Short mmCIF file of C-alpha atoms in Angstrom, two decimals:
data_model
loop_
_atom_site.label_atom_id
_atom_site.label_comp_id
_atom_site.label_asym_id
_atom_site.label_seq_id
_atom_site.Cartn_x
_atom_site.Cartn_y
_atom_site.Cartn_z
CA MET A 1 -44.98 45.86 -44.36
CA GLN A 2 -45.98 49.04 -42.66
CA PRO A 3 -46.32 48.46 -38.90
CA PHE A 4 -50.07 48.68 -37.38
CA THR A 5 -50.40 50.08 -34.05
CA ARG A 6 -53.47 52.86 -33.83
CA LEU A 7 -55.85 53.68 -36.73
CA ASP A 8 -58.10 56.81 -36.24
CA ALA A 9 -60.29 56.64 -39.25
CA ILE A 10 -63.74 56.88 -41.08
CA ALA A 11 -65.39 53.80 -41.14
CA ALA A 12 -67.54 52.84 -44.01
CA PRO A 13 -70.59 50.33 -43.59
CA LEU A 14 -71.08 47.58 -46.15
CA PRO A 15 -73.94 45.57 -44.61
CA VAL A 16 -73.59 42.52 -46.74
CA ALA A 17 -72.83 39.04 -45.86
CA ASN A 18 -70.58 36.54 -48.21
CA VAL A 19 -68.45 39.22 -50.11
CA ASP A 20 -66.40 37.55 -52.25
CA THR A 21 -62.65 37.92 -53.43
CA ASP A 22 -63.95 38.65 -57.02
CA LYS A 23 -66.30 41.58 -55.66
CA ILE A 24 -63.49 42.82 -53.82
CA LEU A 25 -61.07 42.87 -56.70
CA ALA A 26 -62.54 41.38 -59.82
CA GLY A 27 -60.45 38.65 -61.95
CA ARG A 28 -59.78 40.86 -65.03
CA PHE A 29 -57.57 43.27 -62.62
CA LEU A 30 -54.99 39.79 -61.56
CA LYS A 31 -52.33 40.60 -64.11
CA THR A 32 -50.24 42.89 -62.24
CA THR A 33 -47.89 41.75 -59.74
CA THR A 34 -47.40 45.22 -58.10
CA ARG A 35 -49.30 46.74 -55.44
CA GLU A 36 -49.92 49.84 -56.44
CA GLY A 37 -53.04 51.34 -58.25
CA LEU A 38 -55.36 48.66 -57.22
CA GLY A 39 -57.23 51.07 -55.06
CA ASP A 40 -59.17 52.24 -58.23
CA LYS A 41 -60.26 48.90 -58.92
CA LEU A 42 -61.55 47.89 -55.52
CA PHE A 43 -65.18 46.84 -55.54
CA TRP A 44 -65.14 47.91 -59.19
CA ALA A 45 -68.59 46.65 -60.34
CA LEU A 46 -70.29 48.11 -57.09
CA ARG A 47 -68.42 51.14 -57.80
CA ARG A 48 -70.32 51.77 -60.93
CA ASP A 49 -73.28 52.90 -58.60
CA PRO A 50 -72.65 56.71 -57.56
CA GLY A 51 -74.74 55.82 -54.55
CA PHE A 52 -72.15 52.89 -53.11
CA VAL A 53 -70.82 53.86 -50.04
CA LEU A 54 -67.08 54.49 -50.97
CA ASN A 55 -68.43 56.65 -53.71
CA ARG A 56 -69.77 59.29 -50.97
CA ALA A 57 -68.46 61.53 -48.27
CA PRO A 58 -67.04 60.72 -46.23
CA TRP A 59 -66.57 57.21 -46.70
CA ASP A 60 -64.60 57.99 -50.03
CA ARG A 61 -62.17 58.47 -47.51
CA ALA A 62 -62.54 55.25 -45.19
CA GLY A 63 -59.84 53.69 -43.62
CA MET A 64 -62.23 51.01 -42.11
CA LEU A 65 -65.05 48.58 -43.58
CA ILE A 66 -67.66 46.89 -41.14
CA ALA A 67 -69.09 43.97 -43.09
CA ARG A 68 -71.10 40.96 -42.15
CA ASP A 69 -70.36 37.08 -42.37
CA ASN A 70 -67.83 35.33 -44.41
CA PHE A 71 -65.91 38.34 -45.83
CA GLY A 72 -63.41 37.61 -47.98
CA CYS A 73 -64.70 34.24 -49.26
CA GLY A 74 -63.91 32.82 -52.83
CA SER A 75 -60.59 32.62 -54.41
CA SER A 76 -57.18 32.96 -52.64
CA ARG A 77 -56.24 36.13 -54.36
CA GLU A 78 -53.68 38.08 -52.59
CA HIS A 79 -54.80 40.93 -54.78
CA ALA A 80 -57.94 41.49 -52.57
CA PRO A 81 -56.29 42.55 -49.22
CA TRP A 82 -53.59 44.41 -51.93
CA ALA A 83 -56.72 46.64 -53.06
CA LEU A 84 -58.26 47.31 -49.89
CA LEU A 85 -54.72 48.63 -48.59
CA ASP A 86 -54.08 50.63 -51.75
CA PHE A 87 -57.47 52.48 -51.17
CA GLY A 88 -56.82 52.98 -47.65
CA ILE A 89 -58.39 50.67 -45.70
CA SER A 90 -56.23 49.07 -43.54
CA CYS A 91 -59.03 47.51 -40.89
CA VAL A 92 -61.94 45.22 -41.82
CA VAL A 93 -64.49 44.22 -39.07
CA ALA A 94 -67.08 41.24 -39.63
CA PRO A 95 -68.66 38.61 -37.55
CA SER A 96 -66.55 36.17 -39.76
CA PHE A 97 -63.89 35.92 -42.38
CA ALA A 98 -62.98 33.41 -45.15
CA ASP A 99 -59.89 31.58 -43.94
CA ILE A 100 -57.52 32.51 -46.55
CA PHE A 101 -58.45 35.85 -46.91
CA TYR A 102 -57.86 36.22 -43.23
CA ASN A 103 -54.73 34.85 -43.34
CA ASN A 104 -53.62 37.22 -46.40
CA CYS A 105 -54.72 40.15 -44.52
CA PHE A 106 -51.85 39.53 -41.32
CA LYS A 107 -49.53 39.16 -44.17
CA ASN A 108 -49.88 41.97 -45.62
CA GLY A 109 -50.52 44.77 -42.83
CA LEU A 110 -54.20 44.75 -42.80
CA LEU A 111 -56.05 43.87 -39.52
CA PRO A 112 -59.45 41.75 -39.88
CA ILE A 113 -61.15 41.76 -36.22
CA VAL A 114 -63.92 39.61 -35.88
CA LEU A 115 -66.43 40.80 -33.49
CA PRO A 116 -70.00 39.09 -32.13
CA GLU A 117 -72.69 39.58 -34.53
CA ALA A 118 -74.70 41.97 -32.23
CA GLU A 119 -71.23 44.34 -32.09
CA VAL A 120 -70.93 44.44 -35.68
CA GLU A 121 -74.57 45.45 -36.00
CA ARG A 122 -73.92 48.16 -33.50
CA LEU A 123 -70.85 49.60 -35.57
CA LEU A 124 -72.76 49.46 -38.55
CA ARG A 125 -75.27 51.66 -37.61
CA LEU A 126 -72.59 53.92 -36.22
CA ALA A 127 -70.63 53.76 -39.45
CA ALA A 128 -73.70 54.77 -41.34
CA ASP A 129 -74.29 58.54 -39.67
CA PRO A 130 -71.39 60.78 -40.79
CA ALA A 131 -71.21 62.18 -37.16
CA THR A 132 -70.52 58.84 -35.66
CA ALA A 133 -68.23 57.14 -38.31
CA ARG A 134 -65.00 57.97 -37.41
CA MET A 135 -63.66 55.11 -35.15
CA THR A 136 -60.25 54.38 -33.18
CA VAL A 137 -58.82 51.05 -33.11
CA ASP A 138 -55.76 50.77 -30.65
CA LEU A 139 -54.34 47.61 -31.58
CA PRO A 140 -51.62 47.04 -28.34
CA ALA A 141 -55.09 47.51 -26.32
CA GLN A 142 -57.21 45.32 -28.65
CA THR A 143 -59.95 47.88 -28.70
CA ILE A 144 -62.33 49.85 -31.15
CA ALA A 145 -63.59 53.27 -29.68
CA ALA A 146 -66.79 54.26 -31.75
CA GLY A 147 -69.27 56.76 -30.48
CA ASP A 148 -69.59 56.28 -26.74
CA ALA A 149 -68.54 52.44 -26.74
CA VAL A 150 -65.19 50.94 -26.24
CA ILE A 151 -65.27 46.96 -27.71
CA ARG A 152 -62.57 45.12 -27.08
CA PHE A 153 -61.30 42.31 -29.50
CA ALA A 154 -59.36 39.06 -29.49
CA ILE A 155 -56.34 38.55 -31.52
CA ASP A 156 -53.68 36.04 -31.73
CA PRO A 157 -50.80 37.18 -29.80
CA ARG A 158 -48.15 36.48 -32.51
CA ARG A 159 -50.04 37.90 -34.99
CA LYS A 160 -50.65 41.08 -32.99
CA GLN A 161 -46.90 41.11 -32.63
CA ASP A 162 -46.22 40.90 -36.17
CA LEU A 163 -48.43 43.57 -37.07
CA VAL A 164 -47.29 46.17 -34.53
CA GLU A 165 -43.73 45.36 -35.48
CA GLY A 166 -44.55 45.56 -39.05
CA ILE A 167 -42.85 41.96 -39.73
CA ASP A 168 -44.00 39.68 -42.66
CA GLU A 169 -42.99 36.22 -43.25
CA ILE A 170 -40.04 37.55 -45.47
CA ALA A 171 -38.74 40.00 -42.98
CA ALA A 172 -39.39 36.90 -40.21
CA THR A 173 -37.07 35.06 -42.45
CA LEU A 174 -34.27 37.12 -42.94
CA ALA A 175 -34.17 37.71 -38.97
CA HIS A 176 -32.50 34.26 -39.34
CA GLY A 177 -29.98 35.30 -41.63
CA ASP A 178 -26.91 34.19 -39.45
CA ALA A 179 -28.66 30.67 -39.36
CA ILE A 180 -29.16 30.53 -42.97
CA ALA A 181 -25.30 31.52 -43.56
CA ARG A 182 -24.32 28.88 -40.91
CA PHE A 183 -26.39 26.59 -43.04
CA GLU A 184 -25.30 27.23 -46.34
CA ALA A 185 -21.93 26.65 -45.09
CA ARG A 186 -22.03 23.50 -43.75
CA THR A 187 -23.96 22.48 -46.75
CA ALA A 188 -21.14 23.90 -49.06
CA ALA A 189 -18.28 21.65 -46.93
CA ALA A 190 -20.31 18.56 -46.85
CA MET A 191 -21.62 18.85 -50.60
CA PRO A 192 -19.13 21.23 -52.63
CA TRP A 193 -20.73 19.79 -56.24
CA VAL A 194 -23.77 21.61 -55.44
CA GLU A 195 -22.50 24.95 -54.67
CA GLY A 196 -23.33 27.40 -57.33
CA VAL A 197 -26.10 24.66 -58.89
CA ALA A 198 -28.80 27.46 -58.60
CA GLU A 199 -26.96 30.25 -59.91
CA GLU A 200 -26.36 28.06 -62.81
CA VAL A 201 -29.88 27.21 -63.42
CA LEU A 202 -30.91 30.74 -62.86
CA ALA A 203 -28.64 31.59 -65.33
CA ALA A 204 -29.64 29.48 -68.18
CA ASP A 205 -33.35 30.77 -67.91
#
């Protein structure tokens, strides 16, 4: 997972509530297990409209998205944050997020920021103007600089540290490699008949 510390990017306004994961990435594109190439499918139905914000400059190069309540509702598909990241969007700001989508963001290196509705409306207005659409997110300082404003945001300290260091759940598990090896050695000594069973099962498949 790529570390996230600071983002200086164009913010795209999406003043819509209840943007669900099927709208973010339609179900027909879920057959893939790779994260690459999903950016072209992001907001597939909405992008059939040439006037959709991500089809227009400068927002076609957006690295941030500003949306309304309950962003990411719907299914648990992890492909939704994958598609946003593959497009180039690594931060979404909204008054609220669907719980599973919110958690999936942190697992994939995408920063979801919850702000009060008034602050989100302020960012939506700034993002809608190409002259003020560029914003800077400083994760260590927990601030968004937009126009003349510097807005602070809250984040769980552990999740912040993992994003800054680029640590996902796999990397966190591998950090305990020595302890895992000791456990496996103890298990092999206590139950030698178990050793190699997993490999045999996998080989049989």
